Amino acid sequence: MPKQITQVPAISPVSIRERTGSINTADIISVLKGELTALHIKQAFSTEVAEEITTNFIGSSGLKERNDGVPGQYVGASHYRKDAATYFADAEAARPYVEALFKNLVDPVRAIFGALKRELHNQGIELRLARSERGQANVCRALSWSGSGTFSLDPHDDVAQVLRAGDDYELSAVAHNTVAALNLYPSMSENGGNLRLWSHKPTVADRKSQGVETTGYPYSAAYLEAVPCREFQLKAGDIALIDGGFVHGVTGQSDGKRRLVLNCFFGFARPDLVLWWT
């Protein structure tokens, strides 16, 4: 029998802020606290920095082919479908290659991490990379993909995989708060490759109805058909920060140009601790 869609997706209100230029830590904290759903900062870092990161990525000796069903390449480590021991070992092995993406640049990832760390410290909150006895997370990972079709990256949520990550991960606690997904774009397709955000924050029951309770990936087109969505037109030098609990995806790109994203996650594990990982 075909799987029945038993859950009708609830429409969740979204709050979106767009700005140009400066990165405001108060906005980032608003996403962390669940007050803002999405923040799009246009021209957040220079085209020179964007181009240099892209060049460093293309020439990286740590470049690997993705094997998670999404066509493309990456530098860095992902916690997706990995136990803590594997993830932290991968993160340690990838660290020199991630650092080499930025070389001597004043890069936007460390700029955000540093500014946010100072601001949260003033509020009595620690911000640090997730860790275990095996090592600690990197500040970001770099992903390039070239998917065609309706989506380059199918609709998904970022909470399921964190919620089900396992007791040996300290980051599992973040799933009970907001899992913020930070994306910085050094290189973008001219046609497509946009971030699409649906007005739906799935529950555990919703995920079970879609068979995605451990991965959050992918939600079917039929399930999302009646849910309103918003699309962000992204350009090189832009930053997007979203509440990763909302279903989101990346539209297909038709011009074959490299789309490079620097990606990481962060969120409150406790009221006095924000964890950052990839």
PDB file of C-alpha atoms in Angstrom:
ATOM      1  CA  MET A   1       0.000   0.000   0.000  1.00  0.00           C
ATOM      2  CA  PRO A   2       1.264   3.499  -0.688  1.00  0.00           C
ATOM      3  CA  LYS A   3       2.223   5.473   2.400  1.00  0.00           C
ATOM      4  CA  GLN A   4      -0.667   7.648   3.546  1.00  0.00           C
ATOM      5  CA  ILE A   5       0.020  11.275   4.363  1.00  0.00           C
ATOM      6  CA  THR A   6      -1.720  11.251   7.725  1.00  0.00           C
ATOM      7  CA  GLN A   7      -0.503  14.635   8.891  1.00  0.00           C
ATOM      8  CA  VAL A   8      -1.737  17.849   7.330  1.00  0.00           C
ATOM      9  CA  PRO A   9       1.163  20.264   7.742  1.00  0.00           C
ATOM     10  CA  ALA A  10       0.399  23.114  10.113  1.00  0.00           C
ATOM     11  CA  ILE A  11       1.214  26.582   8.816  1.00  0.00           C
ATOM     12  CA  SER A  12       3.797  28.196  11.109  1.00  0.00           C
ATOM     13  CA  PRO A  13       4.180  31.974  11.167  1.00  0.00           C
ATOM     14  CA  VAL A  14       7.503  33.247   9.841  1.00  0.00           C
ATOM     15  CA  SER A  15       9.361  36.430  10.687  1.00  0.00           C
ATOM     16  CA  ILE A  16      11.965  37.540   8.127  1.00  0.00           C
ATOM     17  CA  ARG A  17      14.488  40.373   8.237  1.00  0.00           C
ATOM     18  CA  GLU A  18      16.553  41.567   5.280  1.00  0.00           C
ATOM     19  CA  ARG A  19      19.372  44.056   5.481  1.00  0.00           C
ATOM     20  CA  THR A  20      22.331  45.142   3.379  1.00  0.00           C
ATOM     21  CA  GLY A  21      25.923  45.348   4.516  1.00  0.00           C
ATOM     22  CA  SER A  22      26.483  45.199   8.236  1.00  0.00           C
ATOM     23  CA  ILE A  23      26.099  42.061  10.331  1.00  0.00           C
ATOM     24  CA  ASN A  24      24.157  42.804  13.504  1.00  0.00           C
ATOM     25  CA  THR A  25      24.745  40.381  16.390  1.00  0.00           C
ATOM     26  CA  ALA A  26      21.361  41.296  17.889  1.00  0.00           C
ATOM     27  CA  ASP A  27      19.676  39.933  14.740  1.00  0.00           C
ATOM     28  CA  ILE A  28      21.650  36.690  15.004  1.00  0.00           C
ATOM     29  CA  ILE A  29      20.658  36.301  18.666  1.00  0.00           C
ATOM     30  CA  SER A  30      17.013  36.902  17.663  1.00  0.00           C
ATOM     31  CA  VAL A  31      17.224  33.853  15.358  1.00  0.00           C
ATOM     32  CA  LEU A  32      18.890  31.820  18.124  1.00  0.00           C
ATOM     33  CA  LYS A  33      16.033  32.692  20.487  1.00  0.00           C
ATOM     34  CA  GLY A  34      13.384  31.801  17.904  1.00  0.00           C
ATOM     35  CA  GLU A  35      12.143  35.393  17.567  1.00  0.00           C
ATOM     36  CA  LEU A  36      13.246  35.654  13.920  1.00  0.00           C
ATOM     37  CA  THR A  37      12.794  32.821  11.414  1.00  0.00           C
ATOM     38  CA  ALA A  38      15.211  34.075   8.786  1.00  0.00           C
ATOM     39  CA  LEU A  39      17.827  36.761   8.330  1.00  0.00           C
ATOM     40  CA  HIS A  40      19.170  37.632   4.870  1.00  0.00           C
ATOM     41  CA  ILE A  41      22.169  39.969   4.788  1.00  0.00           C
ATOM     42  CA  LYS A  42      23.021  41.174   1.291  1.00  0.00           C
ATOM     43  CA  GLN A  43      26.599  42.161   0.436  1.00  0.00           C
ATOM     44  CA  ALA A  44      27.760  41.041   3.881  1.00  0.00           C
ATOM     45  CA  PHE A  45      31.315  40.389   2.711  1.00  0.00           C
ATOM     46  CA  SER A  46      33.352  41.585  -0.243  1.00  0.00           C
ATOM     47  CA  THR A  47      33.528  39.995  -3.680  1.00  0.00           C
ATOM     48  CA  GLU A  48      37.327  39.882  -3.277  1.00  0.00           C
ATOM     49  CA  VAL A  49      37.046  37.720  -0.159  1.00  0.00           C
ATOM     50  CA  ALA A  50      34.312  35.646  -1.828  1.00  0.00           C
ATOM     51  CA  GLU A  51      36.487  35.003  -4.882  1.00  0.00           C
ATOM     52  CA  GLU A  52      39.542  34.110  -2.823  1.00  0.00           C
ATOM     53  CA  ILE A  53      37.601  31.587  -0.711  1.00  0.00           C
ATOM     54  CA  THR A  54      36.210  30.052  -3.929  1.00  0.00           C
ATOM     55  CA  THR A  55      39.708  29.793  -5.444  1.00  0.00           C
ATOM     56  CA  ASN A  56      41.039  28.191  -2.243  1.00  0.00           C
ATOM     57  CA  PHE A  57      38.140  25.708  -2.277  1.00  0.00           C
ATOM     58  CA  ILE A  58      38.702  24.673  -5.905  1.00  0.00           C
ATOM     59  CA  GLY A  59      42.418  24.157  -5.261  1.00  0.00           C
ATOM     60  CA  SER A  60      42.009  22.442  -1.884  1.00  0.00           C
ATOM     61  CA  SER A  61      43.816  19.126  -1.358  1.00  0.00           C
ATOM     62  CA  GLY A  62      41.050  18.280   1.137  1.00  0.00           C
ATOM     63  CA  LEU A  63      38.304  18.377  -1.518  1.00  0.00           C
ATOM     64  CA  LYS A  64      36.050  15.283  -1.395  1.00  0.00           C
ATOM     65  CA  GLU A  65      33.054  14.034  -3.382  1.00  0.00           C
ATOM     66  CA  ARG A  66      29.779  13.924  -1.455  1.00  0.00           C
ATOM     67  CA  ASN A  67      28.328  10.480  -0.838  1.00  0.00           C
ATOM     68  CA  ASP A  68      25.026  11.440   0.814  1.00  0.00           C
ATOM     69  CA  GLY A  69      22.900  11.438  -2.330  1.00  0.00           C
ATOM     70  CA  VAL A  70      23.509  15.121  -3.112  1.00  0.00           C
ATOM     71  CA  PRO A  71      25.805  15.722  -6.111  1.00  0.00           C
ATOM     72  CA  GLY A  72      28.772  17.923  -5.345  1.00  0.00           C
ATOM     73  CA  GLN A  73      31.998  18.331  -3.402  1.00  0.00           C
ATOM     74  CA  TYR A  74      32.947  19.470   0.071  1.00  0.00           C
ATOM     75  CA  VAL A  75      35.762  20.459   2.411  1.00  0.00           C
ATOM     76  CA  GLY A  76      35.204  19.807   6.112  1.00  0.00           C
ATOM     77  CA  ALA A  77      33.078  17.437   8.187  1.00  0.00           C
ATOM     78  CA  SER A  78      29.338  16.914   8.674  1.00  0.00           C
ATOM     79  CA  HIS A  79      27.606  15.387  11.710  1.00  0.00           C
ATOM     80  CA  TYR A  80      24.842  14.051   9.435  1.00  0.00           C
ATOM     81  CA  ARG A  81      24.258  10.297   9.998  1.00  0.00           C
ATOM     82  CA  LYS A  82      27.497   9.943  11.992  1.00  0.00           C
ATOM     83  CA  ASP A  83      28.118   8.916  15.583  1.00  0.00           C
ATOM     84  CA  ALA A  84      30.097  11.354  17.710  1.00  0.00           C
ATOM     85  CA  ALA A  85      33.370   9.406  17.528  1.00  0.00           C
ATOM     86  CA  THR A  86      33.333   9.415  13.719  1.00  0.00           C
ATOM     87  CA  TYR A  87      32.239  13.037  13.411  1.00  0.00           C
ATOM     88  CA  PHE A  88      34.846  14.497  15.762  1.00  0.00           C
ATOM     89  CA  ALA A  89      37.620  12.387  14.221  1.00  0.00           C
ATOM     90  CA  ASP A  90      36.526  13.647  10.773  1.00  0.00           C
ATOM     91  CA  ALA A  91      36.435  17.245  12.044  1.00  0.00           C
ATOM     92  CA  GLU A  92      39.981  17.006  13.425  1.00  0.00           C
ATOM     93  CA  ALA A  93      41.272  15.492  10.170  1.00  0.00           C
ATOM     94  CA  ALA A  94      39.554  18.218   8.112  1.00  0.00           C
ATOM     95  CA  ARG A  95      40.623  21.169  10.258  1.00  0.00           C
ATOM     96  CA  PRO A  96      43.785  22.135   8.291  1.00  0.00           C
ATOM     97  CA  TYR A  97      41.802  22.111   5.028  1.00  0.00           C
ATOM     98  CA  VAL A  98      38.986  24.241   6.497  1.00  0.00           C
ATOM     99  CA  GLU A  99      41.516  26.746   7.894  1.00  0.00           C
ATOM    100  CA  ALA A 100      43.292  26.844   4.504  1.00  0.00           C
ATOM    101  CA  LEU A 101      40.077  28.067   2.828  1.00  0.00           C
ATOM    102  CA  PHE A 102      40.617  31.396   4.595  1.00  0.00           C
ATOM    103  CA  LYS A 103      44.449  31.531   4.775  1.00  0.00           C
ATOM    104  CA  ASN A 104      45.248  35.150   5.717  1.00  0.00           C
ATOM    105  CA  LEU A 105      41.782  36.552   5.018  1.00  0.00           C
ATOM    106  CA  VAL A 106      39.710  38.423   7.546  1.00  0.00           C
ATOM    107  CA  ASP A 107      36.892  36.001   6.836  1.00  0.00           C
ATOM    108  CA  PRO A 108      33.177  36.416   7.567  1.00  0.00           C
ATOM    109  CA  VAL A 109      32.781  33.097   9.439  1.00  0.00           C
ATOM    110  CA  ARG A 110      35.339  33.898  12.118  1.00  0.00           C
ATOM    111  CA  ALA A 111      34.135  37.518  12.185  1.00  0.00           C
ATOM    112  CA  ILE A 112      30.604  36.365  13.086  1.00  0.00           C
ATOM    113  CA  PHE A 113      31.869  33.748  15.531  1.00  0.00           C
ATOM    114  CA  GLY A 114      34.109  36.291  17.283  1.00  0.00           C
ATOM    115  CA  ALA A 115      31.517  39.088  17.476  1.00  0.00           C
ATOM    116  CA  LEU A 116      28.791  36.726  18.669  1.00  0.00           C
ATOM    117  CA  LYS A 117      31.102  35.180  21.273  1.00  0.00           C
ATOM    118  CA  ARG A 118      31.857  38.630  22.732  1.00  0.00           C
ATOM    119  CA  GLU A 119      28.211  39.717  22.737  1.00  0.00           C
ATOM    120  CA  LEU A 120      26.959  36.496  24.363  1.00  0.00           C
ATOM    121  CA  HIS A 121      29.790  36.623  26.923  1.00  0.00           C
ATOM    122  CA  ASN A 122      28.495  40.066  27.963  1.00  0.00           C
ATOM    123  CA  GLN A 123      25.135  38.375  28.639  1.00  0.00           C
ATOM    124  CA  GLY A 124      26.736  35.609  30.725  1.00  0.00           C
ATOM    125  CA  ILE A 125      26.437  33.039  27.924  1.00  0.00           C
ATOM    126  CA  GLU A 126      29.319  30.904  26.661  1.00  0.00           C
ATOM    127  CA  LEU A 127      29.648  30.296  22.904  1.00  0.00           C
ATOM    128  CA  ARG A 128      32.008  27.515  21.876  1.00  0.00           C
ATOM    129  CA  LEU A 129      32.538  24.772  19.315  1.00  0.00           C
ATOM    130  CA  ALA A 130      30.909  21.424  20.112  1.00  0.00           C
ATOM    131  CA  ARG A 131      33.470  18.919  21.392  1.00  0.00           C
ATOM    132  CA  SER A 132      34.158  15.485  22.807  1.00  0.00           C
ATOM    133  CA  GLU A 133      37.250  13.651  24.023  1.00  0.00           C
ATOM    134  CA  ARG A 134      37.936  12.939  20.312  1.00  0.00           C
ATOM    135  CA  GLY A 135      38.253  16.595  19.334  1.00  0.00           C
ATOM    136  CA  GLN A 136      36.095  19.567  18.445  1.00  0.00           C
ATOM    137  CA  ALA A 137      33.986  20.834  15.567  1.00  0.00           C
ATOM    138  CA  ASN A 138      35.253  23.150  12.825  1.00  0.00           C
ATOM    139  CA  VAL A 139      33.786  26.654  12.412  1.00  0.00           C
ATOM    140  CA  CYS A 140      32.208  25.699   9.078  1.00  0.00           C
ATOM    141  CA  ARG A 141      32.301  23.321   6.138  1.00  0.00           C
ATOM    142  CA  ALA A 142      32.340  24.292   2.470  1.00  0.00           C
ATOM    143  CA  LEU A 143      29.832  22.684   0.093  1.00  0.00           C
ATOM    144  CA  SER A 144      29.593  22.972  -3.651  1.00  0.00           C
ATOM    145  CA  TRP A 145      26.874  21.259  -5.613  1.00  0.00           C
ATOM    146  CA  SER A 146      25.562  21.114  -9.095  1.00  0.00           C
ATOM    147  CA  GLY A 147      22.155  19.481  -8.859  1.00  0.00           C
ATOM    148  CA  SER A 148      19.621  20.138 -11.585  1.00  0.00           C
ATOM    149  CA  GLY A 149      15.897  19.330 -11.546  1.00  0.00           C
ATOM    150  CA  THR A 150      13.358  21.065  -9.305  1.00  0.00           C
ATOM    151  CA  PHE A 151      15.710  21.111  -6.320  1.00  0.00           C
ATOM    152  CA  SER A 152      19.474  21.033  -5.934  1.00  0.00           C
ATOM    153  CA  LEU A 153      18.767  20.155  -2.305  1.00  0.00           C
ATOM    154  CA  ASP A 154      15.391  18.615  -1.447  1.00  0.00           C
ATOM    155  CA  PRO A 155      13.093  20.092   1.226  1.00  0.00           C
ATOM    156  CA  HIS A 156      14.333  19.098   4.696  1.00  0.00           C
ATOM    157  CA  ASP A 157      14.620  20.239   8.299  1.00  0.00           C
ATOM    158  CA  ASP A 158      17.825  20.394  10.348  1.00  0.00           C
ATOM    159  CA  VAL A 159      16.347  19.369  13.713  1.00  0.00           C
ATOM    160  CA  ALA A 160      15.612  15.645  13.230  1.00  0.00           C
ATOM    161  CA  GLN A 161      19.254  14.669  12.765  1.00  0.00           C
ATOM    162  CA  VAL A 162      20.281  16.709  15.837  1.00  0.00           C
ATOM    163  CA  LEU A 163      17.457  15.329  17.982  1.00  0.00           C
ATOM    164  CA  ARG A 164      18.419  11.767  17.049  1.00  0.00           C
ATOM    165  CA  ALA A 165      22.184  12.317  17.068  1.00  0.00           C
ATOM    166  CA  GLY A 166      22.711  10.174  20.184  1.00  0.00           C
ATOM    167  CA  ASP A 167      23.516  10.592  23.872  1.00  0.00           C
ATOM    168  CA  ASP A 168      27.256  10.818  23.223  1.00  0.00           C
ATOM    169  CA  TYR A 169      26.703  14.110  21.356  1.00  0.00           C
ATOM    170  CA  GLU A 170      26.384  17.201  23.538  1.00  0.00           C
ATOM    171  CA  LEU A 171      24.679  18.967  20.631  1.00  0.00           C
ATOM    172  CA  SER A 172      21.516  16.783  20.913  1.00  0.00           C
ATOM    173  CA  ALA A 173      20.267  19.201  23.594  1.00  0.00           C
ATOM    174  CA  VAL A 174      20.137  22.012  20.994  1.00  0.00           C
ATOM    175  CA  ALA A 175      17.253  20.251  19.186  1.00  0.00           C
ATOM    176  CA  HIS A 176      14.927  21.258  22.052  1.00  0.00           C
ATOM    177  CA  ASN A 177      15.678  24.895  21.257  1.00  0.00           C
ATOM    178  CA  THR A 178      16.390  26.574  17.893  1.00  0.00           C
ATOM    179  CA  VAL A 179      18.886  24.897  15.565  1.00  0.00           C
ATOM    180  CA  ALA A 180      20.160  27.910  13.643  1.00  0.00           C
ATOM    181  CA  ALA A 181      21.634  27.189  10.198  1.00  0.00           C
ATOM    182  CA  LEU A 182      24.150  29.750   8.975  1.00  0.00           C
ATOM    183  CA  ASN A 183      25.017  29.878   5.257  1.00  0.00           C
ATOM    184  CA  LEU A 184      27.567  32.192   3.665  1.00  0.00           C
ATOM    185  CA  TYR A 185      27.788  32.327  -0.127  1.00  0.00           C
ATOM    186  CA  PRO A 186      31.234  32.906  -1.714  1.00  0.00           C
ATOM    187  CA  SER A 187      29.965  31.854  -5.161  1.00  0.00           C
ATOM    188  CA  MET A 188      26.456  31.709  -6.569  1.00  0.00           C
ATOM    189  CA  SER A 189      24.624  30.499  -9.642  1.00  0.00           C
ATOM    190  CA  GLU A 190      23.105  33.310 -11.732  1.00  0.00           C
ATOM    191  CA  ASN A 191      20.002  31.250 -12.384  1.00  0.00           C
ATOM    192  CA  GLY A 192      18.336  29.304  -9.577  1.00  0.00           C
ATOM    193  CA  GLY A 193      20.085  27.911  -6.528  1.00  0.00           C
ATOM    194  CA  ASN A 194      17.833  30.012  -4.293  1.00  0.00           C
ATOM    195  CA  LEU A 195      17.014  29.197  -0.688  1.00  0.00           C
ATOM    196  CA  ARG A 196      13.334  28.308  -0.329  1.00  0.00           C
ATOM    197  CA  LEU A 197      11.735  28.387   3.126  1.00  0.00           C
ATOM    198  CA  TRP A 198       8.314  26.880   3.821  1.00  0.00           C
ATOM    199  CA  SER A 199       6.013  28.207   6.559  1.00  0.00           C
ATOM    200  CA  HIS A 200       6.060  24.857   8.351  1.00  0.00           C
ATOM    201  CA  LYS A 201       7.981  23.703  11.425  1.00  0.00           C
ATOM    202  CA  PRO A 202       7.400  19.942  11.584  1.00  0.00           C
ATOM    203  CA  THR A 203       6.729  18.010  14.778  1.00  0.00           C
ATOM    204  CA  VAL A 204       7.941  14.475  15.530  1.00  0.00           C
ATOM    205  CA  ALA A 205       4.527  13.209  14.314  1.00  0.00           C
ATOM    206  CA  ASP A 206       4.935  15.155  11.055  1.00  0.00           C
ATOM    207  CA  ARG A 207       8.345  13.580  10.493  1.00  0.00           C
ATOM    208  CA  LYS A 208       7.001  10.101  11.166  1.00  0.00           C
ATOM    209  CA  SER A 209       4.227  10.647   8.613  1.00  0.00           C
ATOM    210  CA  GLN A 210       6.925  11.429   6.039  1.00  0.00           C
ATOM    211  CA  GLY A 211       9.311   8.677   7.142  1.00  0.00           C
ATOM    212  CA  VAL A 212      12.030  11.224   7.958  1.00  0.00           C
ATOM    213  CA  GLU A 213      12.080  11.027  11.771  1.00  0.00           C
ATOM    214  CA  THR A 214      15.832  10.361  12.010  1.00  0.00           C
ATOM    215  CA  THR A 215      17.055  12.439   9.062  1.00  0.00           C
ATOM    216  CA  GLY A 216      14.552  15.250   8.373  1.00  0.00           C
ATOM    217  CA  TYR A 217      15.143  14.563   4.662  1.00  0.00           C
ATOM    218  CA  PRO A 218      13.376  14.723   2.238  1.00  0.00           C
ATOM    219  CA  TYR A 219       9.822  16.057   2.554  1.00  0.00           C
ATOM    220  CA  SER A 220       7.622  15.251  -0.428  1.00  0.00           C
ATOM    221  CA  ALA A 221       6.201  17.808  -2.848  1.00  0.00           C
ATOM    222  CA  ALA A 222       2.701  16.481  -2.123  1.00  0.00           C
ATOM    223  CA  TYR A 223       3.129  17.081   1.615  1.00  0.00           C
ATOM    224  CA  LEU A 224       4.254  20.683   1.103  1.00  0.00           C
ATOM    225  CA  GLU A 225       1.855  21.521  -1.727  1.00  0.00           C
ATOM    226  CA  ALA A 226      -0.500  23.720   0.309  1.00  0.00           C
ATOM    227  CA  VAL A 227       2.192  25.329   2.474  1.00  0.00           C
ATOM    228  CA  PRO A 228       3.198  28.914   1.624  1.00  0.00           C
ATOM    229  CA  CYS A 229       6.900  29.445   0.966  1.00  0.00           C
ATOM    230  CA  ARG A 230       9.362  32.277   0.567  1.00  0.00           C
ATOM    231  CA  GLU A 231      12.366  32.311  -1.720  1.00  0.00           C
ATOM    232  CA  PHE A 232      15.625  34.164  -1.104  1.00  0.00           C
ATOM    233  CA  GLN A 233      17.538  35.351  -4.171  1.00  0.00           C
ATOM    234  CA  LEU A 234      21.135  34.938  -3.096  1.00  0.00           C
ATOM    235  CA  LYS A 235      24.281  36.465  -4.564  1.00  0.00           C
ATOM    236  CA  ALA A 236      27.987  36.008  -3.846  1.00  0.00           C
ATOM    237  CA  GLY A 237      28.820  37.841  -0.621  1.00  0.00           C
ATOM    238  CA  ASP A 238      25.387  37.235   0.956  1.00  0.00           C
ATOM    239  CA  ILE A 239      24.665  35.549   4.270  1.00  0.00           C
ATOM    240  CA  ALA A 240      21.465  33.683   5.192  1.00  0.00           C
ATOM    241  CA  LEU A 241      20.667  32.585   8.729  1.00  0.00           C
ATOM    242  CA  ILE A 242      17.516  30.557   9.332  1.00  0.00           C
ATOM    243  CA  ASP A 243      15.696  28.624  12.014  1.00  0.00           C
ATOM    244  CA  GLY A 244      16.622  25.169  10.697  1.00  0.00           C
ATOM    245  CA  GLY A 245      13.498  23.677  12.263  1.00  0.00           C
ATOM    246  CA  PHE A 246      11.489  25.108   9.359  1.00  0.00           C
ATOM    247  CA  VAL A 247      11.410  23.056   6.159  1.00  0.00           C
ATOM    248  CA  HIS A 248      13.791  24.514   3.586  1.00  0.00           C
ATOM    249  CA  GLY A 249      15.493  23.510   0.349  1.00  0.00           C
ATOM    250  CA  VAL A 250      17.534  24.841  -2.559  1.00  0.00           C
ATOM    251  CA  THR A 251      16.001  25.334  -5.997  1.00  0.00           C
ATOM    252  CA  GLY A 252      17.620  23.776  -9.062  1.00  0.00           C
ATOM    253  CA  GLN A 253      20.167  25.795 -10.982  1.00  0.00           C
ATOM    254  CA  SER A 254      20.277  25.809 -14.745  1.00  0.00           C
ATOM    255  CA  ASP A 255      23.465  27.656 -15.637  1.00  0.00           C
ATOM    256  CA  GLY A 256      25.979  25.090 -14.386  1.00  0.00           C
ATOM    257  CA  LYS A 257      27.919  27.722 -12.443  1.00  0.00           C
ATOM    258  CA  ARG A 258      29.529  26.636  -9.181  1.00  0.00           C
ATOM    259  CA  ARG A 259      27.423  27.307  -6.091  1.00  0.00           C
ATOM    260  CA  LEU A 260      29.643  27.388  -3.019  1.00  0.00           C
ATOM    261  CA  VAL A 261      28.250  27.622   0.500  1.00  0.00           C
ATOM    262  CA  LEU A 262      29.987  27.868   3.860  1.00  0.00           C
ATOM    263  CA  ASN A 263      27.642  26.160   6.284  1.00  0.00           C
ATOM    264  CA  CYS A 264      27.432  25.598  10.042  1.00  0.00           C
ATOM    265  CA  PHE A 265      24.886  25.220  12.825  1.00  0.00           C
ATOM    266  CA  PHE A 266      24.560  26.661  16.289  1.00  0.00           C
ATOM    267  CA  GLY A 267      22.052  26.905  19.106  1.00  0.00           C
ATOM    268  CA  PHE A 268      21.386  26.940  22.843  1.00  0.00           C
ATOM    269  CA  ALA A 269      22.266  23.661  24.587  1.00  0.00           C
ATOM    270  CA  ARG A 270      21.525  25.331  27.946  1.00  0.00           C
ATOM    271  CA  PRO A 271      20.451  28.871  28.866  1.00  0.00           C
ATOM    272  CA  ASP A 272      24.133  29.682  29.520  1.00  0.00           C
ATOM    273  CA  LEU A 273      25.690  27.742  26.612  1.00  0.00           C
ATOM    274  CA  VAL A 274      25.485  28.068  22.812  1.00  0.00           C
ATOM    275  CA  LEU A 275      27.173  25.304  20.770  1.00  0.00           C
ATOM    276  CA  TRP A 276      28.534  25.715  17.219  1.00  0.00           C
ATOM    277  CA  TRP A 277      29.209  22.795  14.861  1.00  0.00           C
ATOM    278  CA  THR A 278      29.002  21.546  11.257  1.00  0.00           C
TER     279      THR A 278
END
